[in-house]
């Protein structure tokens, strides 16, 4: 038999056999459930809760000459309690405390923060400086 003829016969047989064969099934459709990106909800207050401070019975501090160290200490402890009840962040505490300082106490704080590096002015810093100025200093007067 002619080699070319044998190749044609083999090819013809192959086509005839495979023509009736079923094509392979398509790949299965995956049951892919779309995953939505996780969203982290950040709750931010636009303004610190200064308007809620009076409702919590926070008092103003004026630092008059008649004040004693117990009054200053009571004011600071009460202010810390109020800010805790309002769940204030340290940054919000710093914004709110300024609204409670009046007269010479306000002037003292404004003068102090004008000469201290901004990154150092934190809630803990305020408490420490307030104690130095109005509580500890009274022992030496």
Coordinates of N, CA and C in Angstrom, one line a residue:
X1 N 0.8 -1.2 0.0 CA 0.0 0.0 0.0 C 0.9 1.2 0.0
X2 N 0.4 2.2 -0.7 CA 1.1 3.5 -0.8 C 1.1 4.2 0.5
X3 N 2.3 4.7 1.0 CA 2.3 5.4 2.3 C 1.4 6.6 2.4
X4 N 1.3 7.3 1.3 CA 0.4 8.5 1.3 C -1.0 8.1 1.4
X5 N -1.4 6.9 0.8 CA -2.7 6.4 0.8 C -3.0 5.9 2.2
X6 N -2.1 5.3 2.9 CA -2.2 4.8 4.2 C -2.5 6.0 5.2
X7 N -1.8 7.1 5.0 CA -2.0 8.2 5.9 C -3.3 8.8 5.7
X8 N -3.8 8.9 4.4 CA -5.1 9.4 4.1 C -6.2 8.5 4.8
X9 N -6.0 7.2 4.6 CA -7.0 6.3 5.2 C -7.0 6.4 6.8
X10 N -5.9 6.6 7.4 CA -5.8 6.7 8.8 C -6.5 8.0 9.2
X11 N -6.3 9.1 8.5 CA -6.9 10.4 8.8 C -8.4 10.3 8.6
X12 N -8.8 9.7 7.6 CA -10.3 9.5 7.3 C -10.9 8.8 8.4
X13 N -10.3 7.7 8.8 CA -10.8 6.9 9.9 C -10.9 7.7 11.2
X14 N -9.9 8.5 11.5 CA -9.8 9.3 12.7 C -10.9 10.3 12.7
X15 N -11.2 11.0 11.6 CA -12.2 12.0 11.5 C -13.6 11.3 11.7
X16 N -13.8 10.2 11.0 CA -15.1 9.5 11.1 C -15.4 9.1 12.6
X17 N -14.4 8.6 13.2 CA -14.5 8.1 14.6 C -14.8 9.3 15.5
X18 N -14.1 10.4 15.4 CA -14.2 11.5 16.3 C -15.4 12.4 15.9
X19 N -15.9 12.3 14.7 CA -17.0 13.1 14.3 C -18.3 12.7 15.1
X20 N -18.4 11.4 15.4 CA -19.6 11.0 16.2 C -19.3 11.1 17.7
X21 N -18.1 11.3 18.1 CA -17.8 11.4 19.5 C -18.3 12.7 20.1
X22 N -18.7 12.6 21.4 CA -19.3 13.8 22.1 C -18.1 14.7 22.4
X23 N -18.3 16.0 22.3 CA -17.2 16.9 22.7 C -17.1 16.9 24.2
X24 N -16.0 17.2 24.7 CA -15.9 17.2 26.2 C -16.8 18.2 26.8
X25 N -17.3 18.0 28.0 CA -18.2 19.0 28.6 C -17.5 20.2 28.9
X26 N -18.2 21.3 28.9 CA -17.5 22.6 29.3 C -17.1 22.6 30.8
X27 N -16.2 23.4 31.1 CA -15.8 23.4 32.6 C -17.0 23.8 33.4
X28 N -17.1 23.3 34.6 CA -18.2 23.6 35.4 C -18.2 25.1 35.8
X29 N -19.4 25.7 35.9 CA -19.6 27.1 36.2 C -19.3 27.2 37.7
X30 N -18.4 28.0 38.1 CA -18.1 28.1 39.5 C -19.2 28.8 40.2
X31 N -19.4 28.4 41.4 CA -20.4 29.1 42.3 C -19.7 30.1 43.1
X32 N -19.0 31.0 42.4 CA -18.2 32.1 43.0 C -19.2 33.1 43.6
X33 N -19.0 33.3 44.9 CA -19.8 34.3 45.5 C -19.0 35.6 45.6
X34 N -19.5 36.7 45.0 CA -18.7 37.9 45.1 C -18.4 38.3 46.5
X35 N -17.2 38.7 46.7 CA -16.9 39.2 48.1 C -16.8 40.7 48.0
X36 N -17.6 41.3 48.9 CA -17.5 42.8 48.9 C -16.4 43.2 49.8
X37 N -15.7 44.3 49.5 CA -14.6 44.7 50.3 C -15.1 45.1 51.7
X38 N -14.2 44.8 52.7 CA -14.6 45.1 54.0 C -14.6 46.6 54.2
X39 N -15.6 47.1 54.9 CA -15.6 48.5 55.1 C -15.5 48.7 56.6
X40 N -14.5 49.6 57.0 CA -14.3 49.9 58.4 C -15.0 51.2 58.6
X41 N -16.0 51.2 59.5 CA -16.7 52.4 59.7 C -16.0 53.2 60.8
X42 N -15.6 54.4 60.5 CA -15.0 55.2 61.5 C -16.0 56.3 61.9
X43 N -16.1 56.3 63.2 CA -17.1 57.3 63.8 C -16.2 58.5 64.2
X44 N -16.5 59.6 63.7 CA -15.8 60.8 64.0 C -16.8 61.9 64.4
X45 N -16.5 62.6 65.4 CA -17.3 63.7 65.8 C -16.7 64.9 65.1
X46 N -17.5 65.7 64.5 CA -17.0 66.9 63.9 C -16.4 67.9 64.9
X47 N -17.1 68.0 66.0 CA -16.7 68.9 67.1 C -16.6 68.1 68.4
X48 N -15.7 68.5 69.3 CA -15.7 67.9 70.6 C -17.1 68.2 71.3
X49 N -17.4 67.3 72.3 CA -18.7 67.5 72.9 C -18.8 68.6 73.9
X50 N -18.3 69.8 73.6 CA -18.3 70.9 74.5 C -19.7 71.3 75.0
X51 N -20.7 71.2 74.1 CA -22.1 71.5 74.5 C -22.7 70.6 75.5
X52 N -22.1 69.4 75.7 CA -22.6 68.4 76.6 C -21.9 68.5 78.0
X53 N -20.9 69.3 78.1 CA -20.1 69.4 79.3 C -21.0 70.0 80.5
X54 N -21.7 71.1 80.2 CA -22.5 71.6 81.3 C -23.6 70.6 81.9
X55 N -24.1 69.8 81.0 CA -25.1 68.8 81.5 C -24.5 67.8 82.5
X56 N -23.2 67.6 82.4 CA -22.5 66.7 83.3 C -22.0 67.4 84.5
X57 N -22.4 68.6 84.7 CA -22.0 69.4 85.9 C -20.5 69.7 86.0
X58 N -19.9 69.9 84.9 CA -18.5 70.3 84.9 C -18.5 71.8 85.2
X59 N -17.5 72.2 86.0 CA -17.5 73.6 86.4 C -16.3 74.3 85.7
X60 N -16.5 75.7 85.7 CA -15.4 76.5 85.1 C -14.4 76.7 86.2
X61 N -13.2 77.0 85.8 CA -12.1 77.2 86.7 C -11.5 78.6 86.4
X62 N -11.5 79.5 87.4 CA -11.1 80.9 87.2 C -9.7 81.2 87.9
X63 N -9.3 80.3 88.8 CA -8.0 80.5 89.5 C -8.0 81.9 90.3
X64 N -9.0 82.1 91.1 CA -8.9 83.3 91.9 C -8.0 83.2 93.1
X65 N -7.7 84.3 93.7 CA -6.8 84.2 94.8 C -7.4 83.5 96.0
X66 N -8.7 83.5 96.0 CA -9.5 82.8 97.1 C -9.5 81.3 97.0
X67 N -9.1 80.8 95.9 CA -9.1 79.3 95.7 C -8.0 78.7 96.6
X68 N -8.4 77.5 97.1 CA -7.4 76.8 97.8 C -7.0 75.5 96.9
X69 N -6.0 74.8 97.4 CA -5.5 73.7 96.6 C -6.6 72.6 96.5
X70 N -7.5 72.4 97.5 CA -8.5 71.4 97.4 C -9.5 71.8 96.3
X71 N -9.8 73.1 96.2 CA -10.7 73.5 95.1 C -10.1 73.1 93.8
X72 N -8.9 73.4 93.5 CA -8.2 73.2 92.3 C -8.2 71.7 92.0
X73 N -7.8 70.9 93.0 CA -7.8 69.5 92.9 C -9.2 68.9 92.6
X74 N -10.2 69.4 93.3 CA -11.5 68.9 93.0 C -11.9 69.2 91.6
X75 N -11.6 70.5 91.2 CA -12.0 70.8 89.8 C -11.3 69.9 88.8
X76 N -10.1 69.6 88.9 CA -9.4 68.7 88.0 C -10.0 67.3 88.0
X77 N -10.2 66.8 89.2 CA -10.8 65.4 89.3 C -12.2 65.4 88.7
X78 N -13.0 66.4 89.0 CA -14.3 66.4 88.4 C -14.3 66.5 86.9
X79 N -13.4 67.3 86.4 CA -13.3 67.5 85.0 C -12.8 66.2 84.3
X80 N -11.9 65.5 84.9 CA -11.5 64.2 84.4 C -12.7 63.2 84.4
X81 N -13.5 63.2 85.4 CA -14.6 62.3 85.5 C -15.6 62.7 84.4
X82 N -15.9 63.9 84.2 CA -16.9 64.3 83.2 C -16.4 63.9 81.8
X83 N -15.1 64.1 81.5 CA -14.6 63.7 80.2 C -14.7 62.2 80.0
X84 N -14.4 61.5 81.1 CA -14.5 60.0 81.1 C -16.0 59.6 80.8
X85 N -16.9 60.2 81.5 CA -18.4 59.9 81.2 C -18.8 60.2 79.8
X86 N -18.2 61.2 79.2 CA -18.5 61.6 77.8 C -17.7 60.8 76.8
X87 N -16.9 59.9 77.3 CA -16.0 59.1 76.5 C -15.2 59.9 75.5
X88 N -14.6 61.0 76.0 CA -13.8 61.9 75.2 C -12.5 61.3 75.0
X89 N -12.0 61.5 73.8 CA -10.6 61.1 73.5 C -9.7 62.1 74.1
X90 N -8.4 61.8 74.3 CA -7.5 62.8 74.8 C -7.5 64.1 74.0
X91 N -7.6 64.0 72.7 CA -7.6 65.2 71.8 C -8.9 66.0 72.1
X92 N -10.0 65.3 72.3 CA -11.3 66.0 72.7 C -11.2 66.7 74.0
X93 N -10.5 66.0 75.0 CA -10.3 66.6 76.3 C -9.6 67.9 76.2
X94 N -8.6 67.9 75.4 CA -7.8 69.1 75.2 C -8.6 70.3 74.6
X95 N -9.5 69.9 73.7 CA -10.3 71.0 73.1 C -11.4 71.5 74.1
X96 N -11.9 70.5 74.9 CA -13.0 70.9 75.9 C -12.4 71.6 77.1
X97 N -11.3 71.3 77.6 CA -10.8 71.9 78.8 C -10.6 73.4 78.6
X98 N -10.2 73.8 77.5 CA -10.1 75.2 77.2 C -11.4 76.0 77.4
X99 N -12.5 75.4 77.2 CA -13.8 76.0 77.4 C -14.1 76.2 78.9
X100 N -13.5 75.4 79.8 CA -13.7 75.5 81.2 C -12.8 76.4 81.9
X101 N -11.7 76.8 81.3 CA -10.7 77.7 81.9 C -11.2 79.1 81.7
X102 N -11.2 79.9 82.7 CA -11.7 81.3 82.6 C -10.7 82.3 83.2
X103 N -10.7 83.5 82.8 CA -9.9 84.6 83.4 C -8.4 84.3 83.4
X104 N -7.9 84.3 84.6 CA -6.4 84.1 84.8 C -6.0 82.7 84.4
X105 N -6.8 81.7 84.7 CA -6.5 80.3 84.4 C -6.4 80.2 82.8
X106 N -7.3 80.8 82.1 CA -7.3 80.8 80.7 C -6.0 81.5 80.1
X107 N -5.7 82.6 80.7 CA -4.5 83.3 80.3 C -3.2 82.5 80.6
X108 N -3.2 81.8 81.7 CA -2.0 81.0 82.1 C -1.9 79.9 81.0
X109 N -3.0 79.2 80.7 CA -2.9 78.1 79.7 C -2.5 78.6 78.3
X110 N -3.1 79.7 77.9 CA -2.8 80.2 76.5 C -1.3 80.6 76.5
X111 N -0.8 81.2 77.5 CA 0.6 81.6 77.6 C 1.5 80.3 77.5
X112 N 1.2 79.3 78.3 CA 1.9 78.1 78.3 C 2.0 77.4 77.0
X113 N 0.8 77.2 76.4 CA 0.8 76.5 75.1 C 1.5 77.3 73.9
X114 N 1.6 78.6 74.1 CA 2.3 79.4 73.1 C 3.8 79.2 73.1
X115 N 4.3 78.7 74.2 CA 5.8 78.5 74.2 C 6.2 77.1 74.3
X116 N 5.3 76.1 74.3 CA 5.6 74.7 74.3 C 5.4 74.1 73.0
X117 N 6.3 73.2 72.5 CA 6.0 72.6 71.2 C 4.7 71.9 71.1
X118 N 4.0 72.1 70.0 CA 2.7 71.6 69.8 C 2.5 70.1 70.1
X119 N 3.5 69.3 69.7 CA 3.4 67.9 69.8 C 3.5 67.5 71.3
X120 N 3.9 68.3 72.2 CA 4.0 68.0 73.6 C 2.7 68.3 74.3
X121 N 1.9 69.2 73.7 CA 0.6 69.6 74.4 C -0.4 68.5 74.2
X122 N -0.5 67.7 75.3 CA -1.4 66.6 75.3 C -2.2 66.7 76.6
X123 N -3.2 65.8 76.7 CA -4.1 65.8 77.9 C -3.3 65.5 79.2
X124 N -2.4 64.6 79.1 CA -1.6 64.3 80.3 C -0.7 65.5 80.6
X125 N -0.2 66.2 79.6 CA 0.6 67.4 79.8 C -0.2 68.5 80.6
X126 N -1.4 68.7 80.1 CA -2.3 69.6 80.8 C -2.5 69.3 82.3
X127 N -2.8 68.1 82.6 CA -3.0 67.6 83.9 C -1.8 67.9 84.8
X128 N -0.6 67.5 84.3 CA 0.6 67.7 85.0 C 0.9 69.2 85.2
X129 N 0.8 70.0 84.2 CA 1.0 71.4 84.4 C 0.0 72.1 85.3
X130 N -1.2 71.7 85.2 CA -2.3 72.2 86.1 C -2.0 71.9 87.5
X131 N -1.5 70.7 87.8 CA -1.2 70.3 89.2 C 0.0 71.1 89.7
X132 N 1.0 71.3 88.8 CA 2.2 72.1 89.2 C 1.7 73.6 89.5
X133 N 0.9 74.1 88.7 CA 0.5 75.5 88.8 C -0.4 75.8 90.0
X134 N -1.5 75.0 90.1 CA -2.6 75.3 91.0 C -2.7 74.4 92.2
X135 N -2.0 73.3 92.2 CA -2.1 72.4 93.4 C -0.8 72.4 94.1
X136 N 0.3 72.0 93.5 CA 1.6 71.9 94.1 C 2.1 73.3 94.6
X137 N 1.9 74.3 93.7 CA 2.4 75.6 94.0 C 1.8 76.2 95.3
X138 N 0.6 75.8 95.6 CA -0.1 76.4 96.8 C 0.6 75.9 98.0
X139 N 1.3 74.8 98.0 CA 2.1 74.4 99.2 C 3.2 75.3 99.5
X140 N 3.8 76.0 98.4 CA 4.9 76.8 98.6 C 4.6 78.3 98.9
X141 N 3.3 78.6 98.6 CA 2.9 80.0 98.8 C 2.8 80.4 100.2

